[in-house]
mmCIF file with all atom_site columns, C-alpha atoms in Angstrom:
data_model
loop_
_atom_site.group_PDB
_atom_site.id
_atom_site.type_symbol
_atom_site.label_atom_id
_atom_site.label_alt_id
_atom_site.label_comp_id
_atom_site.label_asym_id
_atom_site.label_entity_id
_atom_site.label_seq_id
_atom_site.pdbx_PDB_ins_code
_atom_site.Cartn_x
_atom_site.Cartn_y
_atom_site.Cartn_z
_atom_site.occupancy
_atom_site.B_iso_or_equiv
_atom_site.pdbx_formal_charge
_atom_site.auth_seq_id
_atom_site.auth_comp_id
_atom_site.auth_asym_id
_atom_site.auth_atom_id
_atom_site.pdbx_PDB_model_num
ATOM 1  C CA . MET U 1 1  ? 171.880 88.243  192.271 1.00 0.00 ? 1  MET U CA 1
ATOM 2  C CA . LEU U 1 2  ? 171.033 87.592  188.622 1.00 0.00 ? 2  LEU U CA 1
ATOM 3  C CA . ALA U 1 3  ? 169.184 90.912  188.348 1.00 0.00 ? 3  ALA U CA 1
ATOM 4  C CA . ASN U 1 4  ? 172.357 92.792  189.263 1.00 0.00 ? 4  ASN U CA 1
ATOM 5  C CA . GLN U 1 5  ? 174.234 91.074  186.453 1.00 0.00 ? 5  GLN U CA 1
ATOM 6  C CA . TRP U 1 6  ? 171.507 91.946  183.947 1.00 0.00 ? 6  TRP U CA 1
ATOM 7  C CA . LEU U 1 7  ? 171.502 95.562  185.100 1.00 0.00 ? 7  LEU U CA 1
ATOM 8  C CA . GLY U 1 8  ? 175.283 95.715  184.749 1.00 0.00 ? 8  GLY U CA 1
ATOM 9  C CA . GLY U 1 9  ? 175.072 94.373  181.206 1.00 0.00 ? 9  GLY U CA 1
ATOM 10 C CA . LEU U 1 10 ? 172.287 96.814  180.385 1.00 0.00 ? 10 LEU U CA 1
ATOM 11 C CA . TYR U 1 11 ? 174.297 99.754  181.731 1.00 0.00 ? 11 TYR U CA 1
ATOM 12 C CA . ALA U 1 12 ? 177.337 98.612  179.744 1.00 0.00 ? 12 ALA U CA 1
ATOM 13 C CA . LEU U 1 13 ? 175.264 98.449  176.551 1.00 0.00 ? 13 LEU U CA 1
ATOM 14 C CA . LEU U 1 14 ? 173.773 101.898 177.243 1.00 0.00 ? 14 LEU U CA 1
ATOM 15 C CA . LEU U 1 15 ? 177.242 103.332 177.852 1.00 0.00 ? 15 LEU U CA 1
ATOM 16 C CA . LEU U 1 16 ? 178.540 101.730 174.637 1.00 0.00 ? 16 LEU U CA 1
ATOM 17 C CA . PHE U 1 17 ? 175.616 103.159 172.660 1.00 0.00 ? 17 PHE U CA 1
ATOM 18 C CA . ALA U 1 18 ? 176.093 106.626 174.198 1.00 0.00 ? 18 ALA U CA 1
ATOM 19 C CA . CYS U 1 19 ? 179.816 106.624 173.372 1.00 0.00 ? 19 CYS U CA 1
ATOM 20 C CA . PHE U 1 20 ? 179.118 105.413 169.829 1.00 0.00 ? 20 PHE U CA 1
ATOM 21 C CA . LEU U 1 21 ? 176.536 108.163 169.363 1.00 0.00 ? 21 LEU U CA 1
ATOM 22 C CA . ALA U 1 22 ? 178.795 110.866 170.816 1.00 0.00 ? 22 ALA U CA 1
ATOM 23 C CA . VAL U 1 23 ? 181.742 109.903 168.594 1.00 0.00 ? 23 VAL U CA 1
ATOM 24 C CA . HIS U 1 24 ? 179.643 109.923 165.430 1.00 0.00 ? 24 HIS U CA 1
ATOM 25 C CA . ILE U 1 25 ? 177.980 113.231 166.289 1.00 0.00 ? 25 ILE U CA 1
ATOM 26 C CA . TYR U 1 26 ? 181.434 114.720 166.900 1.00 0.00 ? 26 TYR U CA 1
ATOM 27 C CA . MET U 1 27 ? 182.771 113.380 163.590 1.00 0.00 ? 27 MET U CA 1
ATOM 28 C CA . LEU U 1 28 ? 179.772 114.683 161.625 1.00 0.00 ? 28 LEU U CA 1
ATOM 29 C CA . ALA U 1 29 ? 180.022 118.099 163.318 1.00 0.00 ? 29 ALA U CA 1
ATOM 30 C CA . ARG U 1 30 ? 183.748 118.317 162.507 1.00 0.00 ? 30 ARG U CA 1
ATOM 31 C CA . TYR U 1 31 ? 183.086 117.312 158.896 1.00 0.00 ? 31 TYR U CA 1
ATOM 32 C CA . GLY U 1 32 ? 180.378 119.966 158.577 1.00 0.00 ? 32 GLY U CA 1
ATOM 33 C CA . TYR U 1 33 ? 182.593 122.641 160.160 1.00 0.00 ? 33 TYR U CA 1
ATOM 34 C CA . ARG U 1 34 ? 185.432 121.893 157.751 1.00 0.00 ? 34 ARG U CA 1
ATOM 35 C CA . ALA U 1 35 ? 183.061 121.978 154.788 1.00 0.00 ? 35 ALA U CA 1
ATOM 36 C CA . ARG U 1 36 ? 181.692 125.381 155.837 1.00 0.00 ? 36 ARG U CA 1
ATOM 37 C CA . LYS U 1 37 ? 185.142 126.803 156.489 1.00 0.00 ? 37 LYS U CA 1
ATOM 38 C CA . ASP U 1 38 ? 186.273 126.107 152.927 1.00 0.00 ? 38 ASP U CA 1
ATOM 39 C CA . LEU U 1 39 ? 183.300 127.891 151.330 1.00 0.00 ? 39 LEU U CA 1
ATOM 40 C CA . PRO U 1 40 ? 184.075 131.103 149.437 1.00 0.00 ? 40 PRO U CA 1
ATOM 41 C CA . LYS U 1 41 ? 182.748 134.287 151.072 1.00 0.00 ? 41 LYS U CA 1
ATOM 42 C CA . ASP U 1 42 ? 180.943 135.581 147.983 1.00 0.00 ? 42 ASP U CA 1
ATOM 43 C CA . LYS U 1 43 ? 179.774 133.801 144.917 1.00 0.00 ? 43 LYS U CA 1
ATOM 44 C CA . PRO U 1 44 ? 181.763 134.628 141.782 1.00 0.00 ? 44 PRO U CA 1
ATOM 45 C CA . GLU U 1 45 ? 179.712 136.208 139.047 1.00 0.00 ? 45 GLU U CA 1
ATOM 46 C CA . LYS U 1 46 ? 179.287 134.064 135.989 1.00 0.00 ? 46 LYS U CA 1
ATOM 47 C CA . PRO U 1 47 ? 180.230 135.771 132.758 1.00 0.00 ? 47 PRO U CA 1
ATOM 48 C CA . LEU U 1 48 ? 177.449 136.087 130.240 1.00 0.00 ? 48 LEU U CA 1
ATOM 49 C CA . PRO U 1 49 ? 177.613 133.257 127.747 1.00 0.00 ? 49 PRO U CA 1
ATOM 50 C CA . LYS U 1 50 ? 178.823 134.279 124.321 1.00 0.00 ? 50 LYS U CA 1
ATOM 51 C CA . GLU U 1 51 ? 176.664 133.492 121.359 1.00 0.00 ? 51 GLU U CA 1
ATOM 52 C CA . ALA U 1 52 ? 177.322 129.912 120.468 1.00 0.00 ? 52 ALA U CA 1
ATOM 53 C CA . GLU U 1 53 ? 179.046 129.283 117.191 1.00 0.00 ? 53 GLU U CA 1
ATOM 54 C CA . PRO U 1 54 ? 177.650 126.506 115.025 1.00 0.00 ? 54 PRO U CA 1
ATOM 55 C CA . VAL U 1 55 ? 179.375 123.159 115.297 1.00 0.00 ? 55 VAL U CA 1
ATOM 56 C CA . TYR U 1 56 ? 179.917 121.072 112.196 1.00 0.00 ? 56 TYR U CA 1
ATOM 57 C CA . TYR U 1 57 ? 180.554 117.359 112.206 1.00 0.00 ? 57 TYR U CA 1
ATOM 58 C CA . ILE U 1 58 ? 182.184 115.363 109.434 1.00 0.00 ? 58 ILE U CA 1
ATOM 59 C CA . VAL U 1 59 ? 180.309 112.111 108.965 1.00 0.00 ? 59 VAL U CA 1
ATOM 60 C CA . GLU U 1 60 ? 181.507 109.339 106.713 1.00 0.00 ? 60 GLU U CA 1
ATOM 61 C CA . LYS U 1 61 ? 179.100 106.951 105.139 1.00 0.00 ? 61 LYS U CA 1
ATOM 62 C CA . LYS U 1 62 ? 179.541 103.393 106.276 1.00 0.00 ? 62 LYS U CA 1
ATOM 63 C CA . LYS U 1 63 ? 180.984 101.145 103.657 1.00 0.00 ? 63 LYS U CA 1
ATOM 64 C CA . LYS U 1 64 ? 179.426 97.785  103.034 1.00 0.00 ? 64 LYS U CA 1
ATOM 65 C CA . ARG U 1 65 ? 181.724 94.953  104.004 1.00 0.00 ? 65 ARG U CA 1
ATOM 66 C CA . ALA U 1 66 ? 182.637 92.631  101.180 1.00 0.00 ? 66 ALA U CA 1
ATOM 67 C CA . ARG U 1 67 ? 181.143 89.177  101.486 1.00 0.00 ? 67 ARG U CA 1
ATOM 68 C CA . ALA U 1 68 ? 183.574 86.564  102.582 1.00 0.00 ? 68 ALA U CA 1
ATOM 69 C CA . SER U 1 69 ? 184.220 83.936  99.938  1.00 0.00 ? 69 SER U CA 1
ATOM 70 C CA . TYR U 1 70 ? 184.367 80.388  101.170 1.00 0.00 ? 70 TYR U CA 1
ATOM 71 C CA . SER U 1 71 ? 185.834 77.358  99.452  1.00 0.00 ? 71 SER U CA 1
ATOM 72 C CA . GLU U 1 72 ? 183.707 74.377  98.541  1.00 0.00 ? 72 GLU U CA 1
ATOM 73 C CA . PRO U 1 73 ? 182.745 72.243  101.554 1.00 0.00 ? 73 PRO U CA 1
ATOM 74 C CA . LYS U 1 74 ? 184.838 69.157  102.162 1.00 0.00 ? 74 LYS U CA 1
ATOM 75 C CA . ARG U 1 75 ? 183.286 65.771  102.849 1.00 0.00 ? 75 ARG U CA 1
ATOM 76 C CA . ILE U 1 76 ? 184.167 64.436  106.285 1.00 0.00 ? 76 ILE U CA 1
ATOM 77 C CA . SER U 1 77 ? 183.642 60.794  107.110 1.00 0.00 ? 77 SER U CA 1
ATOM 78 C CA . PHE U 1 78 ? 183.645 59.550  110.683 1.00 0.00 ? 78 PHE U CA 1
ATOM 79 C CA . ARG U 1 79 ? 183.672 55.858  109.803 1.00 0.00 ? 79 ARG U CA 1
ATOM 80 C CA . ASP U 1 80 ? 186.805 53.870  109.522 1.00 0.00 ? 80 ASP U CA 1
ATOM 81 C CA . GLU U 1 81 ? 187.443 53.186  105.883 1.00 0.00 ? 81 GLU U CA 1
ATOM 82 C CA . GLU U 1 82 ? 188.836 49.735  105.482 1.00 0.00 ? 82 GLU U CA 1
ATOM 83 C CA . LYS U 1 83 ? 189.913 48.609  102.082 1.00 0.00 ? 83 LYS U CA 1
#
């Protein structure tokens, strides 16, 4: 009796795998067909490249940043000053 249940489960898994495989093969075939259908019949000829004109860049020299000027350090005391 238990063997029949195992065989039923095995057949169900095989059927699930076969359906999964068939659906994905169908989707990939449809994707490939659509990709081939949109291809142009003949390849367009590329025009010969014209002689490249020289390209000039304007480069500015980096300016040195002025040093920041700081005030004199202040004395900080963390003790309570009692007078």
